[in-house]
Coordinates of C-alpha atoms in Angstrom, one line a residue:
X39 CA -8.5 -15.3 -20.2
X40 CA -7.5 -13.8 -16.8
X41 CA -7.6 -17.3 -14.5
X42 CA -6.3 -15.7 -11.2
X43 CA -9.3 -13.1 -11.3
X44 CA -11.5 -15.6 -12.5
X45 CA -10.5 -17.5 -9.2
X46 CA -10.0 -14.8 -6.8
X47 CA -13.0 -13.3 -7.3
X48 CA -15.5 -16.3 -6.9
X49 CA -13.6 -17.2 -3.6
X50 CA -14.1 -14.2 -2.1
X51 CA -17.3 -13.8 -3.1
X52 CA -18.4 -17.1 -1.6
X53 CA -16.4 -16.7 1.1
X54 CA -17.3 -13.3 1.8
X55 CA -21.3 -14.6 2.4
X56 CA -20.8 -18.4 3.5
X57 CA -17.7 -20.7 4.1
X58 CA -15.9 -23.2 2.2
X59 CA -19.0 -25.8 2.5
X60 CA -21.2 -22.9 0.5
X61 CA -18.1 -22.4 -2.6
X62 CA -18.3 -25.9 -2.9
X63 CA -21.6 -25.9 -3.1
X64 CA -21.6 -23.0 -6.0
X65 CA -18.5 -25.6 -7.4
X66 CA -20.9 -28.2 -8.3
X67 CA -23.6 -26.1 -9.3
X68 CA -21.2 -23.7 -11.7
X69 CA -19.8 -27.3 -13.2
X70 CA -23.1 -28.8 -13.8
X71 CA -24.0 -26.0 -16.1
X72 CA -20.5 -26.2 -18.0
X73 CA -21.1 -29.8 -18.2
X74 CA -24.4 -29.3 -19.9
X75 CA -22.7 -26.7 -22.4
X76 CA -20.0 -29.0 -23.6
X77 CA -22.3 -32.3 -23.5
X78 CA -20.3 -33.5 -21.3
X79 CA -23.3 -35.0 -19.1
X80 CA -24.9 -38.5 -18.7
X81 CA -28.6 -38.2 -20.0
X82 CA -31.1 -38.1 -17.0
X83 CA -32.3 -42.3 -16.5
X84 CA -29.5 -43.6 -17.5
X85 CA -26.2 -44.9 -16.3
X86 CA -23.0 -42.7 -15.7
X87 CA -20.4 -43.4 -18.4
X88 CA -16.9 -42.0 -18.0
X89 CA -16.5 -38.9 -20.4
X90 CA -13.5 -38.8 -23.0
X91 CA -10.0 -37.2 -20.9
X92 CA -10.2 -33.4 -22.1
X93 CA -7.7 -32.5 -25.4
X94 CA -5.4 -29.9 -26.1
X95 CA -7.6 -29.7 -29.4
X96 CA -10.5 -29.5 -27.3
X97 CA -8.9 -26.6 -25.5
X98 CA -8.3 -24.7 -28.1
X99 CA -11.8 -25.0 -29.8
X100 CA -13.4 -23.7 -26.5
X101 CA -12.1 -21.9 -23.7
X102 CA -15.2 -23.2 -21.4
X103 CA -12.8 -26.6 -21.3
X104 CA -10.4 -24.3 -19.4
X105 CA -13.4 -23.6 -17.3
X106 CA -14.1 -27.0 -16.4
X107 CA -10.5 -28.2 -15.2
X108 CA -10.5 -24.9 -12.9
X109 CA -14.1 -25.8 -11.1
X110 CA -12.9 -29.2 -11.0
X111 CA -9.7 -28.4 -9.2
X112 CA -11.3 -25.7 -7.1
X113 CA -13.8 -28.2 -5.5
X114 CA -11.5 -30.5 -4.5
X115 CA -9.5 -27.6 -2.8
X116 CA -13.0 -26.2 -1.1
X117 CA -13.4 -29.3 0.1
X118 CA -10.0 -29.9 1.6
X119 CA -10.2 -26.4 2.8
X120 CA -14.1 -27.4 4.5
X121 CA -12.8 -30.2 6.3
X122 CA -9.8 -28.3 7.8
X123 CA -12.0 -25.3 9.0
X124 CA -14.5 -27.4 10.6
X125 CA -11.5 -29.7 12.3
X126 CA -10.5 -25.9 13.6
X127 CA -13.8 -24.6 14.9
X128 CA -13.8 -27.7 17.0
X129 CA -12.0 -26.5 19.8
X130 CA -11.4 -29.6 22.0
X131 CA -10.2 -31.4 19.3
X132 CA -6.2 -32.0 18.7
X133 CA -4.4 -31.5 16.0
X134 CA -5.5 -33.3 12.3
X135 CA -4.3 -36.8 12.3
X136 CA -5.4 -40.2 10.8
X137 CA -8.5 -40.3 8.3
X138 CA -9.2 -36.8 8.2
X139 CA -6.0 -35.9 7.2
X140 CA -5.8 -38.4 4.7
X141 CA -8.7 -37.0 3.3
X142 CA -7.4 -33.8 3.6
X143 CA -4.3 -34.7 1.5
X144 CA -6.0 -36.5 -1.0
X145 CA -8.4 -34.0 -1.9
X146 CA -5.5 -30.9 -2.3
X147 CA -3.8 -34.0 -4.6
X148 CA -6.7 -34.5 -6.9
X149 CA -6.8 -30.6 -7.3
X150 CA -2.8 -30.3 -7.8
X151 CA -3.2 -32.8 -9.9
X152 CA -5.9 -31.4 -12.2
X153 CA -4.5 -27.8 -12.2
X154 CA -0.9 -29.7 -13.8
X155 CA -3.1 -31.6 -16.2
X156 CA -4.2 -28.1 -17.2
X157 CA -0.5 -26.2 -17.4
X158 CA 0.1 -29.9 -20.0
X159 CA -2.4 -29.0 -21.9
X160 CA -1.9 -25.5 -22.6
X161 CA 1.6 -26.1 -23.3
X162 CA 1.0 -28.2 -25.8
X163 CA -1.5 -26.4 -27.6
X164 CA 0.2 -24.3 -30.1
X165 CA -2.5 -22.0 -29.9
X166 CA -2.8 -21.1 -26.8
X167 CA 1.0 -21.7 -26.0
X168 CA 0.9 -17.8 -28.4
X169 CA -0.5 -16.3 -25.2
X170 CA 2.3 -17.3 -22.1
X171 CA -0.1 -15.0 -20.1
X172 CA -2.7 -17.8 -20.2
X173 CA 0.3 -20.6 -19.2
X174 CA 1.7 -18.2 -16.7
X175 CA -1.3 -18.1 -15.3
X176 CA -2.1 -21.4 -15.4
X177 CA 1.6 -22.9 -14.1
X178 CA 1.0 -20.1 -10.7
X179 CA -2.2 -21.8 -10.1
X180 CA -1.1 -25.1 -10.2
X181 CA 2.4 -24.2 -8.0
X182 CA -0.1 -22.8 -5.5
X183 CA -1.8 -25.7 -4.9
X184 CA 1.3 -27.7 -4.9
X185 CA 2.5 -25.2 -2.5
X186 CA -0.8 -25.9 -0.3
X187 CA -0.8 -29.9 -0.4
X188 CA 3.2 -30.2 0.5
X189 CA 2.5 -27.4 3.6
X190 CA -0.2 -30.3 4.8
X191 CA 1.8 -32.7 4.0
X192 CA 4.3 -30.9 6.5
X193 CA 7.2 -31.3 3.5
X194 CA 8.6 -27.6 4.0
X195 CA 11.2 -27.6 1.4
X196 CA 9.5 -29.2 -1.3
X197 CA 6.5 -26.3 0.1
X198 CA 9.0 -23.7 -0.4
X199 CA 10.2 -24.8 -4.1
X200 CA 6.4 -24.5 -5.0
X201 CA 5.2 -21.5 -3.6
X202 CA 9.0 -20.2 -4.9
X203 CA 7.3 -20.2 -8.3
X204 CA 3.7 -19.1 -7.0
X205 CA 5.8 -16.2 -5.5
X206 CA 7.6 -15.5 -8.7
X207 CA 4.7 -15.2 -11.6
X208 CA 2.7 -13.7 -8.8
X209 CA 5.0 -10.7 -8.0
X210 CA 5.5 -10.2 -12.1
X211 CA 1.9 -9.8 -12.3
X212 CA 1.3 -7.7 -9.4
X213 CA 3.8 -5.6 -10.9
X214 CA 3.6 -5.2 -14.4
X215 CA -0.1 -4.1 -13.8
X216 CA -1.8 -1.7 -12.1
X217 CA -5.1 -0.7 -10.2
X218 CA -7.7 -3.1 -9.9
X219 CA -6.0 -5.8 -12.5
X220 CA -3.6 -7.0 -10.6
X221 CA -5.5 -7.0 -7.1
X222 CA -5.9 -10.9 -7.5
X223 CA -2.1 -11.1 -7.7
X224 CA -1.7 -9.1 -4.4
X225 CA -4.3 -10.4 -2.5
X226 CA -3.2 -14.7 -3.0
X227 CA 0.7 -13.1 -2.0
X228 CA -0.3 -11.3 0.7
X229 CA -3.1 -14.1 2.5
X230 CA -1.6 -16.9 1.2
X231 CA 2.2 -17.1 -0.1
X232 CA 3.8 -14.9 1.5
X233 CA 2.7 -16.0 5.2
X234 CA 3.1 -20.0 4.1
X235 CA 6.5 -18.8 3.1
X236 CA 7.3 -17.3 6.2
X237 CA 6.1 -20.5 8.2
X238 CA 8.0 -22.9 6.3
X239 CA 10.8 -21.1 6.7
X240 CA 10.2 -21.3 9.9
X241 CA 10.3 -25.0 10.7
X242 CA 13.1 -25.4 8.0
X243 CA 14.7 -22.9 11.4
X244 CA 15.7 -20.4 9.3
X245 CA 16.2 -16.7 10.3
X246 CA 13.6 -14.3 11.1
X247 CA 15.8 -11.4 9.1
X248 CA 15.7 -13.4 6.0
X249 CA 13.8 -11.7 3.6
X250 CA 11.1 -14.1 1.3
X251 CA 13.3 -13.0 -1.9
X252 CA 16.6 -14.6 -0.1
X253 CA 14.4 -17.5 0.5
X254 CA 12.9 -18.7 -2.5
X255 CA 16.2 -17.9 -3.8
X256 CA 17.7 -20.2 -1.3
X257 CA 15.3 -23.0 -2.6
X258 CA 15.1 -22.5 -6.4
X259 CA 12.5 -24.7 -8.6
X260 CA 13.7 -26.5 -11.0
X261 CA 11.8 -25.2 -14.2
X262 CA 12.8 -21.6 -13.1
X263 CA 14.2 -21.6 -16.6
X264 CA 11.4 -22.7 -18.3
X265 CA 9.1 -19.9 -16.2
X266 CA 12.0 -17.0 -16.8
X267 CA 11.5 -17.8 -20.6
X268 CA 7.4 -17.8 -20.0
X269 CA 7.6 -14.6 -18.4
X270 CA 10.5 -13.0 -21.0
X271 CA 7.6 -13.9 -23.8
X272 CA 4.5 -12.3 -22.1
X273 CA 4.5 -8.7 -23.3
X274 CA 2.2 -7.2 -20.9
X275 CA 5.1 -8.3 -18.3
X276 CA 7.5 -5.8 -16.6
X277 CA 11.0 -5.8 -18.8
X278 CA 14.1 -8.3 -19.2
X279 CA 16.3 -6.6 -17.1
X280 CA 13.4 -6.3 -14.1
X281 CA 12.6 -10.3 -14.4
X282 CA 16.1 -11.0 -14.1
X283 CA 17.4 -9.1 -11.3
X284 CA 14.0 -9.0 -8.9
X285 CA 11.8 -12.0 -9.9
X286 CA 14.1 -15.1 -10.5
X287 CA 17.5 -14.2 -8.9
X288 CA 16.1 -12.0 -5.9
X289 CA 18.8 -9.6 -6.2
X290 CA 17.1 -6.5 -4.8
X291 CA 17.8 -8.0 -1.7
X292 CA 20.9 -6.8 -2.0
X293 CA 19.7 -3.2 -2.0
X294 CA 18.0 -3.2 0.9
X295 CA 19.5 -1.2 3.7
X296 CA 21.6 -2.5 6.3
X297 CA 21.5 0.1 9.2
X298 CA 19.3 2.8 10.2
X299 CA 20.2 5.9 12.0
X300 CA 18.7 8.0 14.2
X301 CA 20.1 11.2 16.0
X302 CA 23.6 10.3 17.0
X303 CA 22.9 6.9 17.2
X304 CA 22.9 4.1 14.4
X305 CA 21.7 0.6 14.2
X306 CA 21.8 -2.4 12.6
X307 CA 18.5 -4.2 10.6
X308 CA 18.1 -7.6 11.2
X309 CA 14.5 -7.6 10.7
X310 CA 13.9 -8.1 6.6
X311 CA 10.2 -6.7 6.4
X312 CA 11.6 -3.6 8.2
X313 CA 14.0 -3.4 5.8
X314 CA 11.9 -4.0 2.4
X315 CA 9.5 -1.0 3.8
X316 CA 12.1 1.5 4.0
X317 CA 13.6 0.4 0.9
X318 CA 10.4 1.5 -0.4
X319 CA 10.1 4.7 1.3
X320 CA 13.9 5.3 0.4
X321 CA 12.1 5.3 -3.6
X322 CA 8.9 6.8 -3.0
X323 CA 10.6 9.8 -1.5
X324 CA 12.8 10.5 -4.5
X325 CA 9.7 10.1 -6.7
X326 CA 8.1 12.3 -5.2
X327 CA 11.0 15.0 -5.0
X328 CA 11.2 14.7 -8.6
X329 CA 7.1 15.1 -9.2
X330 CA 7.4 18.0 -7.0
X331 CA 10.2 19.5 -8.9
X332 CA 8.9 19.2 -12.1
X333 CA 5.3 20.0 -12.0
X334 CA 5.2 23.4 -10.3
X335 CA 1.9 24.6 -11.5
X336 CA 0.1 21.7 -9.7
X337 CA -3.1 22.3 -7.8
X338 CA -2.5 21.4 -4.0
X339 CA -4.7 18.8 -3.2
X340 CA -2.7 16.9 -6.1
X341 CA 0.4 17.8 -4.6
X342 CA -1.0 16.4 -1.5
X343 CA -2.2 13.5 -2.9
X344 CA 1.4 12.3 -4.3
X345 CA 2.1 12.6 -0.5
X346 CA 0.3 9.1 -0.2
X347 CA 3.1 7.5 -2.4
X348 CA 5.6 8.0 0.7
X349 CA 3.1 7.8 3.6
X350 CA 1.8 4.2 2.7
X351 CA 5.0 2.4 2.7
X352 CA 6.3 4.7 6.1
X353 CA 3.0 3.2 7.7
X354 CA 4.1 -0.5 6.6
X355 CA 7.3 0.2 8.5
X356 CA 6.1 1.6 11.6
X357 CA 3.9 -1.8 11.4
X358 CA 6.6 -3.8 10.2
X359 CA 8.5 -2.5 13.7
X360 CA 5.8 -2.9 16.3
X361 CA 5.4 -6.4 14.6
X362 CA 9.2 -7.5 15.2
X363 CA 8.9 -6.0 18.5
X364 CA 5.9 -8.0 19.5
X365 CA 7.5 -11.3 18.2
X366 CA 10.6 -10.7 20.7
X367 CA 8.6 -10.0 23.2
X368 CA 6.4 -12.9 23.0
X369 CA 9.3 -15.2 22.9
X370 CA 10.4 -13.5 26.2
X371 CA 13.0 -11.6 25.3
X372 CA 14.5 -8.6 27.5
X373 CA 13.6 -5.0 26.9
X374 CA 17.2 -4.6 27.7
X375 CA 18.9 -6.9 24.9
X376 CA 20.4 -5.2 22.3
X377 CA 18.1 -6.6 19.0
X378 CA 15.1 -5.1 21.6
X379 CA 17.6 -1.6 22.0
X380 CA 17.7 -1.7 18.5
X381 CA 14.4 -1.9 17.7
X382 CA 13.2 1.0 19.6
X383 CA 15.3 3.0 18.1
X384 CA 14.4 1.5 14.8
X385 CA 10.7 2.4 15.9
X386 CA 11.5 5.8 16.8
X387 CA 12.9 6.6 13.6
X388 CA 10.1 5.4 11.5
X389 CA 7.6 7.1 13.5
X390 CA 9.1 10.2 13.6
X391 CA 9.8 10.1 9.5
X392 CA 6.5 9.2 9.4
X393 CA 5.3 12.2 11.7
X394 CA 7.4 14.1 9.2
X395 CA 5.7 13.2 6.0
X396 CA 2.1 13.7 7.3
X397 CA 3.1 17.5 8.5
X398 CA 5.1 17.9 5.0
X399 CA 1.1 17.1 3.4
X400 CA -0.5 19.3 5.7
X401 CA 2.3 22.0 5.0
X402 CA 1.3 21.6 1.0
X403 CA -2.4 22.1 1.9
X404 CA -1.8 25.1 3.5
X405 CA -0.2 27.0 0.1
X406 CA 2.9 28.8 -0.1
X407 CA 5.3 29.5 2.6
X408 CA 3.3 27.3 4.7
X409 CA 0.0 29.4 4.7
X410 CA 1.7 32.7 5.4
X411 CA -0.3 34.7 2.8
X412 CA -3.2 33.5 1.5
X413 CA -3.7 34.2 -2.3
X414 CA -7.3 35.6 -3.7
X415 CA -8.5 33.0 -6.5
X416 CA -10.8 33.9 -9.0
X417 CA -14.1 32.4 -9.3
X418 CA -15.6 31.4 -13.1
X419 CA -15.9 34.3 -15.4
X420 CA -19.5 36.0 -15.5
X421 CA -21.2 34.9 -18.6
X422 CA -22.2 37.6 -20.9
X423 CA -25.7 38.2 -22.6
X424 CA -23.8 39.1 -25.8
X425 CA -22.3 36.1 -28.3
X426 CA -19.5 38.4 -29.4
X427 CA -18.6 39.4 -26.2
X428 CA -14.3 39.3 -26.2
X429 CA -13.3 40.5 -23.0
X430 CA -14.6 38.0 -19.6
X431 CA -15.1 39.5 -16.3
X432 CA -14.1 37.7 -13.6
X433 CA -15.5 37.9 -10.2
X434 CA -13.7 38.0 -7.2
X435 CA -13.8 35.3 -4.4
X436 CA -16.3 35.9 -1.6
X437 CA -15.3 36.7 1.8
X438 CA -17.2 33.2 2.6
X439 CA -15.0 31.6 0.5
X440 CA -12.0 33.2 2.2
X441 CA -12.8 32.9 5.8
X442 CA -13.9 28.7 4.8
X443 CA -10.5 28.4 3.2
X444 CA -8.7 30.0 6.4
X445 CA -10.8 27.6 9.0
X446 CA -9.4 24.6 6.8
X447 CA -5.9 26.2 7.3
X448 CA -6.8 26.9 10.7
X449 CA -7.3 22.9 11.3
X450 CA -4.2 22.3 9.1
X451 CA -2.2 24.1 11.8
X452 CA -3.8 21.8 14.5
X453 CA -3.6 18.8 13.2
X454 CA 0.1 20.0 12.4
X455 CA 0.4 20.9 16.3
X456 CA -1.0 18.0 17.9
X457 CA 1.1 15.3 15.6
X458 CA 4.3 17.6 16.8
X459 CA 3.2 16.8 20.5
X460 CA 2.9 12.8 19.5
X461 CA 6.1 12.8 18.6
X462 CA 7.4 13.7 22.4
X463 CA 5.8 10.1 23.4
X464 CA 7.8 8.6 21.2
X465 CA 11.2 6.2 22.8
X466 CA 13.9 8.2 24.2
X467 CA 12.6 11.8 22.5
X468 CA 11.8 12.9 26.2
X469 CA 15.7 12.1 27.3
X470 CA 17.5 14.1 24.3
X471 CA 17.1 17.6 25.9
X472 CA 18.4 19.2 21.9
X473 CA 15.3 17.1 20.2
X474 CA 13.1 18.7 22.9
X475 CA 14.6 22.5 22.1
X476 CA 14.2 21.7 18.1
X477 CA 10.3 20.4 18.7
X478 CA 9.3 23.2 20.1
X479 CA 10.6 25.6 18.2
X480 CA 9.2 23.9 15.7
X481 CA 5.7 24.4 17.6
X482 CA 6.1 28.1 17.6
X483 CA 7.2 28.1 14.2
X484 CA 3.6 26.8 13.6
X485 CA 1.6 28.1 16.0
X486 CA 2.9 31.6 15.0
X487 CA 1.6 30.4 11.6
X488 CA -2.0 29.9 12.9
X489 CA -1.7 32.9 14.6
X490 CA -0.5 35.3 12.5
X491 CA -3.4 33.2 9.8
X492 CA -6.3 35.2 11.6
X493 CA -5.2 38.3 10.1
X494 CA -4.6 37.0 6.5
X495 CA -7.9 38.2 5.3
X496 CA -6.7 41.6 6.0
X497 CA -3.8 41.4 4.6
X498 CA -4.3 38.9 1.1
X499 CA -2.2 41.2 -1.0
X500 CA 1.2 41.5 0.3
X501 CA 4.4 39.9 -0.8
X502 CA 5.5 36.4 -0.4
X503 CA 9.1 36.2 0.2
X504 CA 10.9 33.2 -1.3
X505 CA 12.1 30.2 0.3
X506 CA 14.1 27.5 -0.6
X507 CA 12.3 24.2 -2.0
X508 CA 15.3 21.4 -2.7
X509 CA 13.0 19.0 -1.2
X510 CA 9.6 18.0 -0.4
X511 CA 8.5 19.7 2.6
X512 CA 8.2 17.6 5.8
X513 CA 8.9 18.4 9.5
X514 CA 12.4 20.5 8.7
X515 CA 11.7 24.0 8.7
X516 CA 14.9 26.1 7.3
X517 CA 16.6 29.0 8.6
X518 CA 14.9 31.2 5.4
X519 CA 11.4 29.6 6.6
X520 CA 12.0 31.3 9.9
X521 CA 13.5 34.8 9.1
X522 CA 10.8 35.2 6.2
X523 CA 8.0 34.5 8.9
X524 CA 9.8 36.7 11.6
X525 CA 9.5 39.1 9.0
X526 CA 5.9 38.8 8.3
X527 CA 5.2 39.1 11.8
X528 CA 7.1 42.0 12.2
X529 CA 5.3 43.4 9.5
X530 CA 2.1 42.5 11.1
X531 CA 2.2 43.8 14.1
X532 CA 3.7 47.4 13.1
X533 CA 1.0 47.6 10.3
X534 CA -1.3 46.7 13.0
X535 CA -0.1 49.3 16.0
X536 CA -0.7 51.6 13.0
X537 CA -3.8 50.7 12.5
X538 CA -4.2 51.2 16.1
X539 CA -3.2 54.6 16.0
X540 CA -4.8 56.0 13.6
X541 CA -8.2 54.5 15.4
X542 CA -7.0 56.5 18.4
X543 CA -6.0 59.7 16.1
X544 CA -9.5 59.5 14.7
X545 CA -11.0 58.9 18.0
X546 CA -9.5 62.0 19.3
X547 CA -10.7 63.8 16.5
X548 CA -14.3 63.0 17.1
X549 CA -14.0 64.1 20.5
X550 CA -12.5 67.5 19.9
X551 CA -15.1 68.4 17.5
X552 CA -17.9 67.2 19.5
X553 CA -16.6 69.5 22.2
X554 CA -16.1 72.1 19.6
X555 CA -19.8 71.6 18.8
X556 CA -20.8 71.6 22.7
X557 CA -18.6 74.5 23.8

């Protein structure tokens, strides 16, 4: 059974129409009717009588025993969670002390202590110890509400050592599946871990630039072992040599880049979420060279779409970047200190990579050589009355067609335009004189594009000269790029003085015989 969607999706659904009061509301309701499935309730009249402690056999003669334990544990947590929120929404009140946070405490310890109850029991059922999923599962619920009670309980390290192994299982999962399956996974690391890691780190006064991987690394659980072997056994888990080098030991760390450089100027990253996002970029890119280079006959908007593989994680670090410069700021540090320096040119670079990639998608979804000629398709072959018909017609595409294709390459080359004027606002692009020569070349290499696009109706058949395609196309436009598109236009415009002269040849004509005819 899949426990962290079973979990994941009632909390949001509670939370998404109520607050913590209503989920533990639908708690007690929800455990009532298990209750009443497994007979576990005291008949209506009579006296409450404490039930039987639950069984591994009982476990594994009906998964609705799983059930209970879950609810159980959930409620106390809602609860918990309920009396924090409304302690919050109070606004002239101080900071949780005395009864309430005893409460507090002992509520998110009745529900860590039911969810390890449950890990016991699975474990030493022999049937359901088959499935590690089911443990897994089980052992990252439990470490995240271990991880919750010691964070209230202000004990950061032995906070860090349980949301170490939340972090672990979680990231496997999140991982080793894909789509929708493993949004539960994603969503607990990225609204719960992953910022109570951060925080806990720092009170513990650790560095900013540590990355989450060097710090759970740092503060290792002790039955990492015993979850390493879990997650070796699951087979819908990512593979021995990935568990072992990214999920227990945190070695990818290691891979992440260390400077960044832009123009003539490089710089170092201290900042480990700016660094994790363009180690992601840094892969995405090459995956998509590679899909690019091996599927040439794919349509465009597919093409385009593979684009979203690089853009994504180039957004996370242009965010990652305005966040690291916010944080300095707000702890009043100098635009002129070096980490700030650093960062703005940390921030130019991504933005302008990022400026890149989104022209490089427009570029694709304008055709070959950038939209220079545009190439007739063929619409669905006309069907014929007779069965044994062999040979199929196809029909041209209409000039409607054509001209709608050229007014979506005609806002192509716009949006192309206008994100080659953002990048001019960009830090210290206005200062390097050279950047400001290459932009707007750049722009006329485009906006002769659009120009030259009006008259691509007229001329759909002639040749496309080649151009060379080592790479994905971005903002770099190649010396072949240019002469093949000086060529066109000089093709252009004497096919086009032609065309004026023989309009003026034929004009003349017309005259001279109409003065023939007068005369």
């Amino acid at each position: 059974m899949d426990l962290t969607d079973f979990i994941v999706t009632r909390r949001n659904e509670a939370l998404l129409v109520g607050d913590y009061g209503l989920y533990r509301k639908q708690l007690s309701r929800r455990l009532l009717t298990v209750r009443r499935k497994l007979g576990r309730t005291s008949p209506k009249g009579r006296k409450y009588t404490a039930k039987a402690p639950i069984t591994a056999e009982d476990i594994a003669s009906n998964e609705e025993f799983i059930h209970l334990l879950v609810l159980t544990s959930e409620r106390a947590w809602a609860h918990a969670m309920h009396m924090k929120s409304m302690h919050s929404a109070d606004s002239s009140a101080k900071a949780i002390s005395g009864s309430t946070r005893k409460h507090i405490i002992s509520r998110l310890n009745k529900a860590a202590g039911i969810a390890t109850e449950l890990v016991d029991l699975l474990k030493a059922n022999d049937g359901v110890t088959a499935r590690p999923r089911t443990v897994l599962e089980a052992w990252a619920y439990q470490s995240l509400l271990r991880g919750v009670l010691e964070f209230e309980s202000q004990k950061w390290e032995n906070c860090l050592r349980a949301y170490s192994e939340a972090y672990t299982i979680y990231t496997s999962f999140a991982k080793s599946t894909s789509g929708s399956q493993g949004d539960g996974s994603r969503d607990l690391l990225s609204s719960t871990i992953e910022p109570s890691i951060r925080y806990a780190a720092y009170q513990l006064r650790l560095p900013r630039t540590m990355s989450i991987d060097s710090i759970i690394t740092r503060f290792p659980s002790q039955k990492a072992g015993e979850i390493r072997e879990l997650l070796r056994n699951d087979p819908s888990n990512l593979s021995e040599s990935n568990l072992e080098s990214k999920e227990i030991t945190g070695n990818d760390a290691k891979d992440l880049p260390k400077t960044i450089t832009w123009r003539s100027r490089t710089v170092k990253i201290e900042d480990a979420r700016i660094a994790q996002a363009l180690a992601t970029v840094s892969a995405a890119e090459e995956r998509l060279a590679t899909l690019l280079s091996s599927a040439k006959d794919m349509a465009l908007k597919e093409k385009a779409a593979a684009y979203d593989e690089v853009l994504i994680p180039s957004q996370d670090a242009v965010d990652a970047t305005k966040t690291a410069i916010d944080e300095l700021t707000s702890d009043g540090v100098a635009q002129s200190d070096q980490r700030m320096q650093a960062l703005h040119i940390t921030r130019t670079a991504v933005n302008y990579a990022l400026v890149g990639w989104r022209i490089g998608r427009n570029r694709v979804l304008c055709g070959k050589e950038d939209g220079a000629g545009i190439e007739s398709e063929m619409n669905k072959p006309l069907r014929k009355r007779k069965r044994d018909a062999v040979d199929k017609t196809f029909k041209e595409e209409s000039n409607a067609r054509k001209l709608t294709r050229l007014r979506e390459r005609v806002v192509l080359y716009d949006t192309t335009l206008q994100s080659l004027e953002s990048i001019k606002e960009l830090p210290g692009v206005a200062a390097d004189q050279i950047l400001m020569v290459e932009l707007d070349m750049k722009r006329s290499y485009f906006a002769a594009l659009r120009a030259s696009d009006h008259f691509s109706r007229a001329n759909s058949s002639r040749p496309h000269p080649s151009t060379s395609a080592d790479k994905p196309p971005n903002l770099d436009v190649t010396q072949e790029q240019l002469e093949s598109l000086h060529k066109l236009l000089q093709g252009l415009l004497i096919q086009h003085r032609a065309l004026v002269e023989l309009y003026s040849l034929s004009s003349d004509t017309a005259k001279a015989a109409q003065a023939k005819e007068n005369g």
